[in-house]
Amino acid sequence: MPIDRAVIPVAGLGTRLLPTTKAIPKEMLPAGRLPIIHHVVEELIQGGIRRILFISGRSKSAIENHFDDYSALLMHLELDGRDVREMGRF
């Protein structure tokens, strides 16, 4: 049975990365043109992961806001030959 789910812990205040994380959550820090979390999600999808669960704090909405319009991600998956009907939010 292949692994098709992943859990990404993104809770916490990022105090070890202060003062940078005072303005932006650690998972949203840029790595190139995109936030770190975007690269993580892309790698998981390329590895066959179909469902991703983020464990975050109450006040963290940056991830949800970033992936709110995930049409670009769906287009990437369609071009890669994946069945996007299997993708969903949970």
PDB file of C-alpha atoms in Angstrom:
ATOM      1  CA  MET A   1       0.000   0.000   0.000  1.00  0.00           C
ATOM      2  CA  PRO A   2       1.666   3.238  -1.129  1.00  0.00           C
ATOM      3  CA  ILE A   3       1.859   6.253   1.147  1.00  0.00           C
ATOM      4  CA  ASP A   4      -0.380   9.001  -0.227  1.00  0.00           C
ATOM      5  CA  ARG A   5      -0.821  11.316   2.780  1.00  0.00           C
ATOM      6  CA  ALA A   6       1.512  13.712   4.556  1.00  0.00           C
ATOM      7  CA  VAL A   7       1.371  15.781   7.720  1.00  0.00           C
ATOM      8  CA  ILE A   8       3.340  19.027   7.845  1.00  0.00           C
ATOM      9  CA  PRO A   9       3.780  20.611  11.295  1.00  0.00           C
ATOM     10  CA  VAL A  10       3.930  24.401  10.898  1.00  0.00           C
ATOM     11  CA  ALA A  11       2.821  25.523  14.358  1.00  0.00           C
ATOM     12  CA  GLY A  12       5.023  27.644  16.552  1.00  0.00           C
ATOM     13  CA  LEU A  13       6.194  31.211  16.582  1.00  0.00           C
ATOM     14  CA  GLY A  14       9.522  30.800  14.811  1.00  0.00           C
ATOM     15  CA  THR A  15      11.385  32.512  17.642  1.00  0.00           C
ATOM     16  CA  ARG A  16      14.706  31.013  16.565  1.00  0.00           C
ATOM     17  CA  LEU A  17      14.423  32.969  13.339  1.00  0.00           C
ATOM     18  CA  LEU A  18      13.672  36.341  14.955  1.00  0.00           C
ATOM     19  CA  PRO A  19      13.629  39.156  13.924  1.00  0.00           C
ATOM     20  CA  THR A  20      12.786  37.838  10.442  1.00  0.00           C
ATOM     21  CA  THR A  21       9.710  35.962  11.659  1.00  0.00           C
ATOM     22  CA  LYS A  22       8.312  39.022  13.414  1.00  0.00           C
ATOM     23  CA  ALA A  23       6.683  40.081  10.142  1.00  0.00           C
ATOM     24  CA  ILE A  24       6.232  36.790   8.297  1.00  0.00           C
ATOM     25  CA  PRO A  25       5.674  33.198   9.503  1.00  0.00           C
ATOM     26  CA  LYS A  26       8.680  30.895   9.107  1.00  0.00           C
ATOM     27  CA  GLU A  27       6.899  28.615   6.643  1.00  0.00           C
ATOM     28  CA  MET A  28       6.178  31.607   4.403  1.00  0.00           C
ATOM     29  CA  LEU A  29       9.773  32.833   4.244  1.00  0.00           C
ATOM     30  CA  PRO A  30      10.871  33.075   0.617  1.00  0.00           C
ATOM     31  CA  ALA A  31      13.094  30.487  -1.014  1.00  0.00           C
ATOM     32  CA  GLY A  32      13.627  31.972  -4.430  1.00  0.00           C
ATOM     33  CA  ARG A  33      10.360  33.401  -5.724  1.00  0.00           C
ATOM     34  CA  LEU A  34       8.065  31.173  -3.645  1.00  0.00           C
ATOM     35  CA  PRO A  35       7.554  30.531   0.072  1.00  0.00           C
ATOM     36  CA  ILE A  36       9.333  27.543   1.606  1.00  0.00           C
ATOM     37  CA  ILE A  37       6.021  25.769   2.207  1.00  0.00           C
ATOM     38  CA  HIS A  38       5.191  25.931  -1.503  1.00  0.00           C
ATOM     39  CA  HIS A  39       8.392  24.061  -2.350  1.00  0.00           C
ATOM     40  CA  VAL A  40       7.616  21.447   0.316  1.00  0.00           C
ATOM     41  CA  VAL A  41       4.127  20.871  -1.105  1.00  0.00           C
ATOM     42  CA  GLU A  42       5.466  20.581  -4.659  1.00  0.00           C
ATOM     43  CA  GLU A  43       8.024  17.979  -3.560  1.00  0.00           C
ATOM     44  CA  LEU A  44       5.353  15.964  -1.770  1.00  0.00           C
ATOM     45  CA  ILE A  45       3.094  16.003  -4.818  1.00  0.00           C
ATOM     46  CA  GLN A  46       5.950  14.942  -7.074  1.00  0.00           C
ATOM     47  CA  GLY A  47       6.545  12.081  -4.655  1.00  0.00           C
ATOM     48  CA  GLY A  48       2.985  10.824  -5.056  1.00  0.00           C
ATOM     49  CA  ILE A  49       1.355  12.426  -2.035  1.00  0.00           C
ATOM     50  CA  ARG A  50      -2.325  13.122  -2.676  1.00  0.00           C
ATOM     51  CA  ARG A  51      -3.478  14.589   0.666  1.00  0.00           C
ATOM     52  CA  ILE A  52      -1.611  17.058   2.840  1.00  0.00           C
ATOM     53  CA  LEU A  53      -2.589  18.082   6.358  1.00  0.00           C
ATOM     54  CA  PHE A  54      -1.011  21.195   7.898  1.00  0.00           C
ATOM     55  CA  ILE A  55      -0.811  21.299  11.694  1.00  0.00           C
ATOM     56  CA  SER A  56      -0.715  24.985  12.565  1.00  0.00           C
ATOM     57  CA  GLY A  57      -1.642  27.467  15.238  1.00  0.00           C
ATOM     58  CA  ARG A  58      -4.921  29.339  15.488  1.00  0.00           C
ATOM     59  CA  SER A  59      -3.558  32.653  14.327  1.00  0.00           C
ATOM     60  CA  LYS A  60      -1.765  31.305  11.267  1.00  0.00           C
ATOM     61  CA  SER A  61      -3.761  31.964   8.131  1.00  0.00           C
ATOM     62  CA  ALA A  62      -0.874  32.656   5.736  1.00  0.00           C
ATOM     63  CA  ILE A  63      -0.730  29.070   4.446  1.00  0.00           C
ATOM     64  CA  GLU A  64      -4.454  28.928   3.794  1.00  0.00           C
ATOM     65  CA  ASN A  65      -4.298  32.315   2.089  1.00  0.00           C
ATOM     66  CA  HIS A  66      -1.345  31.231  -0.043  1.00  0.00           C
ATOM     67  CA  PHE A  67      -3.032  28.046  -1.251  1.00  0.00           C
ATOM     68  CA  ASP A  68      -6.543  29.528  -1.352  1.00  0.00           C
ATOM     69  CA  ASP A  69      -6.339  29.953  -5.106  1.00  0.00           C
ATOM     70  CA  TYR A  70      -4.594  26.745  -6.032  1.00  0.00           C
ATOM     71  CA  SER A  71      -5.447  26.849  -9.751  1.00  0.00           C
ATOM     72  CA  ALA A  72      -1.752  27.071 -10.661  1.00  0.00           C
ATOM     73  CA  LEU A  73      -1.050  23.952  -8.607  1.00  0.00           C
ATOM     74  CA  LEU A  74      -3.921  22.096 -10.290  1.00  0.00           C
ATOM     75  CA  MET A  75      -2.629  23.128 -13.718  1.00  0.00           C
ATOM     76  CA  HIS A  76       0.817  21.793 -12.788  1.00  0.00           C
ATOM     77  CA  LEU A  77      -0.729  18.480 -11.734  1.00  0.00           C
ATOM     78  CA  GLU A  78      -2.769  18.209 -14.931  1.00  0.00           C
ATOM     79  CA  LEU A  79       0.321  18.826 -17.048  1.00  0.00           C
ATOM     80  CA  ASP A  80       2.103  16.165 -15.032  1.00  0.00           C
ATOM     81  CA  GLY A  81      -0.650  13.673 -15.888  1.00  0.00           C
ATOM     82  CA  ARG A  82      -2.159  13.362 -12.418  1.00  0.00           C
ATOM     83  CA  ASP A  83      -5.879  12.965 -11.842  1.00  0.00           C
ATOM     84  CA  VAL A  84      -6.782  16.256 -10.172  1.00  0.00           C
ATOM     85  CA  ARG A  85     -10.245  14.981  -9.253  1.00  0.00           C
ATOM     86  CA  GLU A  86      -8.520  13.049  -6.471  1.00  0.00           C
ATOM     87  CA  MET A  87      -7.153  16.263  -5.018  1.00  0.00           C
ATOM     88  CA  GLY A  88      -9.287  17.933  -2.412  1.00  0.00           C
ATOM     89  CA  ARG A  89      -9.286  19.844   0.802  1.00  0.00           C
ATOM     90  CA  PHE A  90      -9.787  18.160   4.135  1.00  0.00           C
TER      91      PHE A  90
END
